[in-house]
Every structure is written in C-alpha cells, then in structure tokens.
Amino acid sequence: MFYEPMLLETRAEAFDSAAHIYEPKIDGHRLQLHLSGGQVRLFTRHKNDCTRQYPELWNVPTEAEELVLDGEVASVDPETGIFDFERVMERFQLKKADRIHGAAERRPVNFVVFDILQLNGQDLRGLPLMDRKRILADVLRPNEYFTLISFVDGRGRDLFEAISARKWEGIVGKVKGSSYVGRRSPDWLKIIRWEYHDVFIAGYRKSELGWLVYVQEEGRLRPAGIVELGVTIAAARAFYGVSKQLVVGEKGDFVYLEPKIQARVKTRNWTKAGMLRQPAFVEFIL
C-alpha cells in the first residue's frame, strides 16, 4: 500500500526552536521503500514505480519482515562532497537493465532514510516523530547503501550555517511531536540555501513565461538558462513594456533582445553544463 507523502512548507530563514529537530535537506529525489515477503518495491513521491532503477537498494539491512521507509535517494560527488542531483537523475532515466546494473556498480546511490511509516503490519504514522525516529534506529542497520539521516535538536541556525559552508541544499525543520500526514504541513518546513546572481535578459518566450538570461564571464556574455519562477505581475508588466524597444529578432517561439535589462535571480546551484538550476526572479537592477 502506497502512503501519500508528507510534504514540506517553505520558510525564508533558518530559526531556532526547542519544539523542532533539524535535518540537512538532501538534494535527490523522494523515495518510498516497501519491504514485504522478502521483496522490495520503490516508489517516487508521485507513486511511480522505480524499483528496477536501483538494484543496490533491493537488500534492506533489517530483520523486519515488513516495513515502509520514507527518505531521499541521493548521490554524492566524490570530488566535491556535495549531493549531486544530476547524477541521481541520470540513474533514474536509464532504461536498459544492463546499463542500470552497470551504473549501480560504478556509481551506487544512497538511500537517506528519515522516517518509518509501517512496521510488520503496524501503521506508525500516528506516532510522534521522535517515537518513529527511535523505532527506525532500532530497525535499520545502515550500510554503504542505506543511511539514517542525522539531526540536531533546536539549533536550526547553527545547522543552516554548517550546510551553507558545505554548499548543500538547505535544512528541514520538523516538530518533534508531529504525526505523519499525507499532505503539505507546517509541521515540516524547508529552508533553502539560495545563491544569488546578476544576469542580463536577452530574450523571452512568446507562448509562455520564460526569460532568456545571460551571465558575464571573462568579459563576455553567455547563455545561463531561462527564468520561469518568481516573476510578479508588476515585474512582467514592467519588463514587457521596456522590452518592445530592445527587440533585435525572432526565431520560432523566442523573441531576442539587446541585453540591456539586468536582473538579480536566485538559484539552488549551477548545473554541470554551466546553467542556473531553477532560477527565480528577485528584482531588476536599475
């Protein structure tokens, strides 16, 4: 039985609270693991079966006969020590069995477990979070493929400062007494470590919102992605009012501009191809 995942609300800044524990936010994709009758099935948060993608997770280090675990499947870049979202997506998108098994040997993923929802037929979701944590620690024996997430008690600002120094994605704050609900809840909060960059807008999509942005590098402008997030109605109105005077051409769905409009964006990090990952508009630079 698939359980609807508990989702996080967003908070802008880290905070301290005696009512919360704080965990690193792992930059991978959500994974729900089901063990029953000696068989493992793996699901994404949208209930897509991805069992075949991760053969290294088929042997769960536990003596339990039946359980459901919630966590994040992740991959760490050995050179930087940073969670690498692109490496996980490369694994997730493989189709052929031989390539999947080869990748599992060369670049195994790690399942970072942060919750247990069911154990030997008993639904644990109604228990307080810290009780579920204790059960999880008793049930799962971490190995090279399975990790229990670490957490700190009450000190959200300290943890956020530590993960920022490592350039990890952010932190998650969870109410100690929270039960597990299959919806978005203020009992679980995410605080993202954003990076801010100044860009030049050099075009836009006609069909839907999307601003082509460039960054300055070694005295030249180069493409850095498309901004689709964070644009308010007022910002869009101001942009399109000015952009009419800067059009230099069109091709297909895109209108190209002289790169004279400058803006600040926030992004989670850079992709390996040098693109801004999920950039969001913050403000114009005047």
mmCIF file of C-alpha atoms in Angstrom:
data_model
loop_
_atom_site.group_PDB
_atom_site.id
_atom_site.type_symbol
_atom_site.label_atom_id
_atom_site.label_comp_id
_atom_site.label_asym_id
_atom_site.label_seq_id
_atom_site.Cartn_x
_atom_site.Cartn_y
_atom_site.Cartn_z
ATOM 1 C CA MET A 1 0.000 0.000 0.000
ATOM 2 C CA PHE A 2 1.456 3.336 -1.078
ATOM 3 C CA TYR A 3 1.268 6.121 1.520
ATOM 4 C CA GLU A 4 0.768 9.692 0.366
ATOM 5 C CA PRO A 5 3.954 11.518 1.380
ATOM 6 C CA MET A 6 4.105 14.267 3.955
ATOM 7 C CA LEU A 7 5.256 17.420 2.161
ATOM 8 C CA LEU A 8 7.083 20.488 3.412
ATOM 9 C CA GLU A 9 6.082 24.110 3.573
ATOM 10 C CA THR A 10 8.709 26.792 2.889
ATOM 11 C CA ARG A 11 10.222 29.243 5.324
ATOM 12 C CA ALA A 12 12.541 32.013 4.220
ATOM 13 C CA GLU A 13 15.073 31.989 7.060
ATOM 14 C CA ALA A 14 16.552 29.473 9.479
ATOM 15 C CA PHE A 15 15.317 29.639 13.077
ATOM 16 C CA ASP A 16 15.929 28.040 16.462
ATOM 17 C CA SER A 17 13.127 26.232 18.290
ATOM 18 C CA ALA A 18 13.056 23.817 21.203
ATOM 19 C CA ALA A 19 9.991 22.216 19.614
ATOM 20 C CA HIS A 20 11.876 21.228 16.445
ATOM 21 C CA ILE A 21 14.627 18.979 15.230
ATOM 22 C CA TYR A 22 16.597 19.984 12.141
ATOM 23 C CA GLU A 23 17.914 17.761 9.358
ATOM 24 C CA PRO A 24 20.057 18.505 6.299
ATOM 25 C CA LYS A 25 17.909 18.769 3.170
ATOM 26 C CA ILE A 26 19.172 16.101 0.801
ATOM 27 C CA ASP A 27 19.369 17.067 -2.871
ATOM 28 C CA GLY A 28 17.992 13.950 -4.542
ATOM 29 C CA HIS A 29 14.502 12.622 -5.151
ATOM 30 C CA ARG A 30 11.943 11.370 -2.678
ATOM 31 C CA LEU A 31 11.736 7.608 -2.321
ATOM 32 C CA GLN A 32 9.298 5.347 -0.510
ATOM 33 C CA LEU A 33 10.586 1.818 0.096
ATOM 34 C CA HIS A 34 8.240 -1.119 0.715
ATOM 35 C CA LEU A 35 9.545 -4.448 2.020
ATOM 36 C CA SER A 36 7.116 -7.366 2.199
ATOM 37 C CA GLY A 37 7.551 -11.088 1.726
ATOM 38 C CA GLY A 38 11.239 -10.634 1.040
ATOM 39 C CA GLN A 39 10.505 -8.374 -1.932
ATOM 40 C CA VAL A 40 11.282 -4.655 -2.257
ATOM 41 C CA ARG A 41 9.342 -2.088 -4.231
ATOM 42 C CA LEU A 42 10.413 1.506 -4.641
ATOM 43 C CA PHE A 43 8.161 4.481 -5.444
ATOM 44 C CA THR A 44 8.663 8.169 -6.173
ATOM 45 C CA ARG A 45 6.533 10.738 -4.341
ATOM 46 C CA HIS A 46 4.110 10.628 -7.284
ATOM 47 C CA LYS A 47 3.643 6.847 -6.899
ATOM 48 C CA ASN A 48 5.766 5.954 -9.918
ATOM 49 C CA ASP A 49 7.356 2.517 -9.500
ATOM 50 C CA CYS A 50 11.137 2.893 -9.819
ATOM 51 C CA THR A 51 12.165 -0.457 -8.330
ATOM 52 C CA ARG A 52 14.220 -1.531 -11.334
ATOM 53 C CA GLN A 53 16.255 1.701 -11.296
ATOM 54 C CA TYR A 54 18.089 0.997 -8.036
ATOM 55 C CA PRO A 55 19.100 -2.677 -7.660
ATOM 56 C CA GLU A 56 21.588 -1.749 -4.919
ATOM 57 C CA LEU A 57 18.562 -0.973 -2.690
ATOM 58 C CA TRP A 58 16.892 -4.357 -3.080
ATOM 59 C CA ASN A 59 18.583 -5.822 0.015
ATOM 60 C CA VAL A 60 17.387 -3.881 3.033
ATOM 61 C CA PRO A 61 19.649 -4.147 6.119
ATOM 62 C CA THR A 62 16.930 -5.119 8.576
ATOM 63 C CA GLU A 63 15.467 -8.131 10.338
ATOM 64 C CA ALA A 64 11.943 -6.784 9.907
ATOM 65 C CA GLU A 65 9.679 -8.860 7.686
ATOM 66 C CA GLU A 66 7.600 -5.931 6.546
ATOM 67 C CA LEU A 67 8.181 -2.188 6.595
ATOM 68 C CA VAL A 68 7.723 1.080 4.728
ATOM 69 C CA LEU A 69 10.501 3.667 4.778
ATOM 70 C CA ASP A 70 10.473 7.283 3.610
ATOM 71 C CA GLY A 71 13.577 9.142 2.528
ATOM 72 C CA GLU A 72 15.632 10.558 -0.288
ATOM 73 C CA VAL A 73 17.707 8.687 -2.846
ATOM 74 C CA ALA A 74 20.920 10.620 -3.384
ATOM 75 C CA SER A 75 24.378 10.558 -4.894
ATOM 76 C CA VAL A 76 27.438 12.413 -3.630
ATOM 77 C CA ASP A 77 30.067 13.747 -5.988
ATOM 78 C CA PRO A 78 33.273 12.175 -4.596
ATOM 79 C CA GLU A 79 35.358 15.151 -5.710
ATOM 80 C CA THR A 80 33.295 17.885 -4.042
ATOM 81 C CA GLY A 81 31.415 16.021 -1.285
ATOM 82 C CA ILE A 82 28.223 17.752 -2.469
ATOM 83 C CA PHE A 83 24.975 15.938 -3.214
ATOM 84 C CA ASP A 84 24.675 15.769 -6.982
ATOM 85 C CA PHE A 85 21.077 15.923 -8.221
ATOM 86 C CA GLU A 86 22.115 15.390 -11.839
ATOM 87 C CA ARG A 87 23.843 12.088 -11.018
ATOM 88 C CA VAL A 88 20.608 10.782 -9.474
ATOM 89 C CA MET A 89 18.557 11.917 -12.455
ATOM 90 C CA GLU A 90 20.960 10.162 -14.811
ATOM 91 C CA ARG A 91 20.354 6.932 -12.884
ATOM 92 C CA PHE A 92 16.607 7.493 -12.767
ATOM 93 C CA GLN A 93 16.368 7.916 -16.542
ATOM 94 C CA LEU A 94 18.280 4.768 -17.529
ATOM 95 C CA LYS A 95 16.107 2.228 -19.375
ATOM 96 C CA LYS A 96 18.168 -0.854 -20.224
ATOM 97 C CA ALA A 97 18.775 -3.412 -17.465
ATOM 98 C CA ASP A 98 22.460 -3.896 -18.290
ATOM 99 C CA ARG A 99 23.129 -0.150 -18.101
ATOM 100 C CA ILE A 100 21.195 0.119 -14.825
ATOM 101 C CA HIS A 101 23.188 -2.694 -13.189
ATOM 102 C CA GLY A 102 26.458 -1.332 -14.549
ATOM 103 C CA ALA A 103 25.698 2.115 -13.154
ATOM 104 C CA ALA A 104 24.725 0.586 -9.792
ATOM 105 C CA GLU A 105 28.203 -0.908 -9.548
ATOM 106 C CA ARG A 106 30.105 2.148 -10.773
ATOM 107 C CA ARG A 107 28.036 4.898 -9.163
ATOM 108 C CA PRO A 108 25.777 3.438 -6.487
ATOM 109 C CA VAL A 109 23.144 5.659 -4.945
ATOM 110 C CA ASN A 110 22.470 6.024 -1.243
ATOM 111 C CA PHE A 111 19.033 5.906 0.355
ATOM 112 C CA VAL A 112 18.996 8.519 3.115
ATOM 113 C CA VAL A 113 16.120 7.404 5.354
ATOM 114 C CA PHE A 114 14.340 9.899 7.575
ATOM 115 C CA ASP A 115 11.084 8.157 8.556
ATOM 116 C CA ILE A 116 9.375 4.805 9.034
ATOM 117 C CA LEU A 117 5.661 4.587 8.243
ATOM 118 C CA GLN A 118 4.848 0.930 8.828
ATOM 119 C CA LEU A 119 6.487 -1.988 10.625
ATOM 120 C CA ASN A 120 5.355 -5.619 10.458
ATOM 121 C CA GLY A 121 1.798 -4.624 9.640
ATOM 122 C CA GLN A 122 1.558 -1.808 12.208
ATOM 123 C CA ASP A 123 0.805 1.677 10.898
ATOM 124 C CA LEU A 124 3.196 4.048 12.687
ATOM 125 C CA ARG A 125 2.118 7.316 11.090
ATOM 126 C CA GLY A 126 0.058 8.430 14.091
ATOM 127 C CA LEU A 127 3.021 8.217 16.457
ATOM 128 C CA PRO A 128 5.030 11.342 17.322
ATOM 129 C CA LEU A 129 8.022 11.916 15.075
ATOM 130 C CA MET A 130 10.622 11.188 17.761
ATOM 131 C CA ASP A 131 8.997 7.823 18.547
ATOM 132 C CA ARG A 132 9.163 6.926 14.858
ATOM 133 C CA LYS A 133 12.819 8.007 14.814
ATOM 134 C CA ARG A 134 13.631 5.670 17.722
ATOM 135 C CA ILE A 135 11.869 2.754 16.040
ATOM 136 C CA LEU A 136 13.685 3.458 12.788
ATOM 137 C CA ALA A 137 17.077 3.482 14.545
ATOM 138 C CA ASP A 138 16.288 0.095 16.109
ATOM 139 C CA VAL A 139 15.054 -1.460 12.873
ATOM 140 C CA LEU A 140 17.519 -0.294 10.214
ATOM 141 C CA ARG A 141 21.231 -1.123 10.223
ATOM 142 C CA PRO A 142 22.962 1.434 7.988
ATOM 143 C CA ASN A 143 25.437 0.210 5.379
ATOM 144 C CA GLU A 144 27.051 1.585 2.208
ATOM 145 C CA TYR A 145 23.647 1.944 0.509
ATOM 146 C CA PHE A 146 21.374 2.879 3.433
ATOM 147 C CA THR A 147 21.922 5.860 5.734
ATOM 148 C CA LEU A 148 19.897 7.223 8.641
ATOM 149 C CA ILE A 149 19.633 10.978 8.358
ATOM 150 C CA SER A 150 21.340 12.923 11.121
ATOM 151 C CA PHE A 151 19.569 15.701 13.004
ATOM 152 C CA VAL A 152 20.182 18.342 15.666
ATOM 153 C CA ASP A 153 17.843 19.391 18.431
ATOM 154 C CA GLY A 154 16.639 23.005 18.423
ATOM 155 C CA ARG A 155 19.621 24.638 16.681
ATOM 156 C CA GLY A 156 18.359 25.438 13.206
ATOM 157 C CA ARG A 157 20.605 28.451 12.641
ATOM 158 C CA ASP A 158 23.763 26.525 13.503
ATOM 159 C CA LEU A 159 22.858 23.680 11.150
ATOM 160 C CA PHE A 160 21.973 26.081 8.347
ATOM 161 C CA GLU A 161 25.341 27.800 8.747
ATOM 162 C CA ALA A 162 27.107 24.429 8.615
ATOM 163 C CA ILE A 163 25.327 23.189 5.496
ATOM 164 C CA SER A 164 25.813 26.560 3.803
ATOM 165 C CA ALA A 165 29.566 26.205 4.298
ATOM 166 C CA ARG A 166 29.353 22.835 2.535
ATOM 167 C CA LYS A 167 27.114 24.269 -0.204
ATOM 168 C CA TRP A 168 24.367 21.734 0.467
ATOM 169 C CA GLU A 169 20.764 22.484 -0.473
ATOM 170 C CA GLY A 170 19.297 23.621 2.834
ATOM 171 C CA ILE A 171 17.717 22.276 6.022
ATOM 172 C CA VAL A 172 14.401 20.850 7.158
ATOM 173 C CA GLY A 173 12.756 21.717 10.475
ATOM 174 C CA LYS A 174 10.319 19.186 11.938
ATOM 175 C CA VAL A 175 8.070 19.439 15.000
ATOM 176 C CA LYS A 176 9.142 16.697 17.404
ATOM 177 C CA GLY A 177 5.609 15.636 18.188
ATOM 178 C CA SER A 178 4.323 15.697 14.605
ATOM 179 C CA SER A 179 2.399 12.753 13.238
ATOM 180 C CA TYR A 180 2.866 11.756 9.604
ATOM 181 C CA VAL A 181 0.136 13.204 7.378
ATOM 182 C CA GLY A 182 -0.206 12.635 3.642
ATOM 183 C CA ARG A 183 -0.277 16.299 2.651
ATOM 184 C CA ARG A 184 1.719 19.518 2.926
ATOM 185 C CA SER A 185 2.033 20.536 6.570
ATOM 186 C CA PRO A 186 3.531 23.460 8.540
ATOM 187 C CA ASP A 187 4.918 20.873 10.971
ATOM 188 C CA TRP A 188 7.652 20.196 8.388
ATOM 189 C CA LEU A 189 9.469 23.235 6.997
ATOM 190 C CA LYS A 190 12.237 23.590 4.424
ATOM 191 C CA ILE A 191 14.724 26.444 4.394
ATOM 192 C CA ILE A 192 16.649 26.607 1.107
ATOM 193 C CA ARG A 193 20.198 27.884 0.765
ATOM 194 C CA TRP A 194 19.820 30.180 -2.229
ATOM 195 C CA GLU A 195 22.633 31.543 -4.350
ATOM 196 C CA TYR A 196 22.133 34.999 -5.884
ATOM 197 C CA HIS A 197 23.449 36.084 -9.285
ATOM 198 C CA ASP A 198 23.141 39.115 -11.540
ATOM 199 C CA VAL A 199 22.032 38.341 -15.104
ATOM 200 C CA PHE A 200 21.151 40.070 -18.357
ATOM 201 C CA ILE A 201 17.797 39.334 -20.012
ATOM 202 C CA ALA A 202 18.384 38.727 -23.725
ATOM 203 C CA GLY A 203 15.019 37.402 -24.872
ATOM 204 C CA TYR A 204 11.742 35.786 -23.949
ATOM 205 C CA ARG A 205 9.329 33.055 -24.983
ATOM 206 C CA LYS A 206 6.133 34.023 -26.788
ATOM 207 C CA SER A 207 3.981 31.073 -25.779
ATOM 208 C CA GLU A 208 4.526 31.134 -22.013
ATOM 209 C CA LEU A 209 6.546 32.964 -19.401
ATOM 210 C CA GLY A 210 10.259 32.425 -19.840
ATOM 211 C CA TRP A 211 13.069 34.975 -19.898
ATOM 212 C CA LEU A 212 16.353 34.044 -21.576
ATOM 213 C CA VAL A 213 19.185 35.089 -19.287
ATOM 214 C CA TYR A 214 22.902 35.509 -19.819
ATOM 215 C CA VAL A 215 25.766 35.915 -17.357
ATOM 216 C CA GLN A 216 29.008 37.782 -17.791
ATOM 217 C CA GLU A 217 32.058 35.556 -17.862
ATOM 218 C CA GLU A 218 35.577 36.604 -18.771
ATOM 219 C CA GLY A 219 34.275 39.840 -20.270
ATOM 220 C CA ARG A 220 31.666 38.130 -22.461
ATOM 221 C CA LEU A 221 28.006 37.237 -22.111
ATOM 222 C CA ARG A 222 26.973 33.597 -22.356
ATOM 223 C CA PRO A 223 23.590 31.829 -22.039
ATOM 224 C CA ALA A 224 22.770 30.691 -18.494
ATOM 225 C CA GLY A 225 19.175 29.460 -18.622
ATOM 226 C CA ILE A 226 15.542 30.530 -18.602
ATOM 227 C CA VAL A 227 13.776 32.290 -15.724
ATOM 228 C CA GLU A 228 10.243 30.975 -15.243
ATOM 229 C CA LEU A 229 9.766 31.420 -11.492
ATOM 230 C CA GLY A 230 9.278 34.359 -9.150
ATOM 231 C CA VAL A 231 8.015 36.840 -11.746
ATOM 232 C CA THR A 232 5.230 39.005 -10.323
ATOM 233 C CA ILE A 233 2.536 40.616 -12.443
ATOM 234 C CA ALA A 234 4.091 44.035 -11.817
ATOM 235 C CA ALA A 235 7.562 42.821 -12.862
ATOM 236 C CA ALA A 236 6.189 41.184 -16.010
ATOM 237 C CA ARG A 237 4.302 44.336 -16.962
ATOM 238 C CA ALA A 238 7.426 46.467 -16.479
ATOM 239 C CA PHE A 239 9.604 44.033 -18.449
ATOM 240 C CA TYR A 240 7.349 43.726 -21.469
ATOM 241 C CA GLY A 241 6.823 47.496 -21.533
ATOM 242 C CA VAL A 242 10.553 48.139 -21.855
ATOM 243 C CA SER A 243 11.435 45.090 -23.979
ATOM 244 C CA LYS A 244 9.483 46.372 -27.007
ATOM 245 C CA GLN A 245 12.220 48.944 -27.569
ATOM 246 C CA LEU A 246 15.018 46.334 -27.430
ATOM 247 C CA VAL A 247 13.856 43.665 -29.933
ATOM 248 C CA VAL A 248 16.610 42.567 -32.340
ATOM 249 C CA GLY A 249 14.973 39.497 -33.866
ATOM 250 C CA GLU A 250 12.708 36.478 -33.571
ATOM 251 C CA LYS A 251 13.089 32.760 -34.146
ATOM 252 C CA GLY A 252 10.389 30.193 -33.538
ATOM 253 C CA ASP A 253 8.921 30.722 -30.098
ATOM 254 C CA PHE A 254 11.567 33.222 -28.991
ATOM 255 C CA VAL A 255 11.978 36.988 -29.255
ATOM 256 C CA TYR A 256 15.558 38.200 -28.846
ATOM 257 C CA LEU A 257 16.572 41.460 -27.178
ATOM 258 C CA GLU A 258 19.565 43.678 -26.738
ATOM 259 C CA PRO A 259 20.888 42.517 -23.330
ATOM 260 C CA LYS A 260 20.322 45.818 -21.572
ATOM 261 C CA ILE A 261 17.831 44.739 -18.900
ATOM 262 C CA GLN A 262 19.684 43.490 -15.842
ATOM 263 C CA ALA A 263 18.128 41.482 -13.005
ATOM 264 C CA ARG A 264 19.050 39.574 -9.879
ATOM 265 C CA VAL A 265 17.953 35.949 -9.650
ATOM 266 C CA LYS A 266 18.204 33.258 -7.002
ATOM 267 C CA THR A 267 19.075 29.672 -7.810
ATOM 268 C CA ARG A 268 19.869 26.456 -5.956
ATOM 269 C CA ASN A 269 23.166 25.923 -7.768
ATOM 270 C CA TRP A 270 24.760 25.539 -11.198
ATOM 271 C CA THR A 271 24.323 22.512 -13.446
ATOM 272 C CA LYS A 272 27.363 20.726 -14.860
ATOM 273 C CA ALA A 273 26.617 22.421 -18.191
ATOM 274 C CA GLY A 274 27.012 25.839 -16.562
ATOM 275 C CA MET A 275 23.303 26.649 -16.402
ATOM 276 C CA LEU A 276 21.448 28.174 -13.464
ATOM 277 C CA ARG A 277 19.327 25.485 -11.805
ATOM 278 C CA GLN A 278 15.688 26.575 -11.449
ATOM 279 C CA PRO A 279 16.469 30.324 -11.380
ATOM 280 C CA ALA A 280 13.811 32.587 -9.863
ATOM 281 C CA PHE A 281 13.457 36.325 -10.433
ATOM 282 C CA VAL A 282 14.205 38.535 -7.421
ATOM 283 C CA GLU A 283 14.387 42.095 -8.719
ATOM 284 C CA PHE A 284 15.513 44.333 -11.545
ATOM 285 C CA ILE A 285 18.883 46.064 -11.234
ATOM 286 C CA LEU A 286 18.451 49.726 -12.126
#
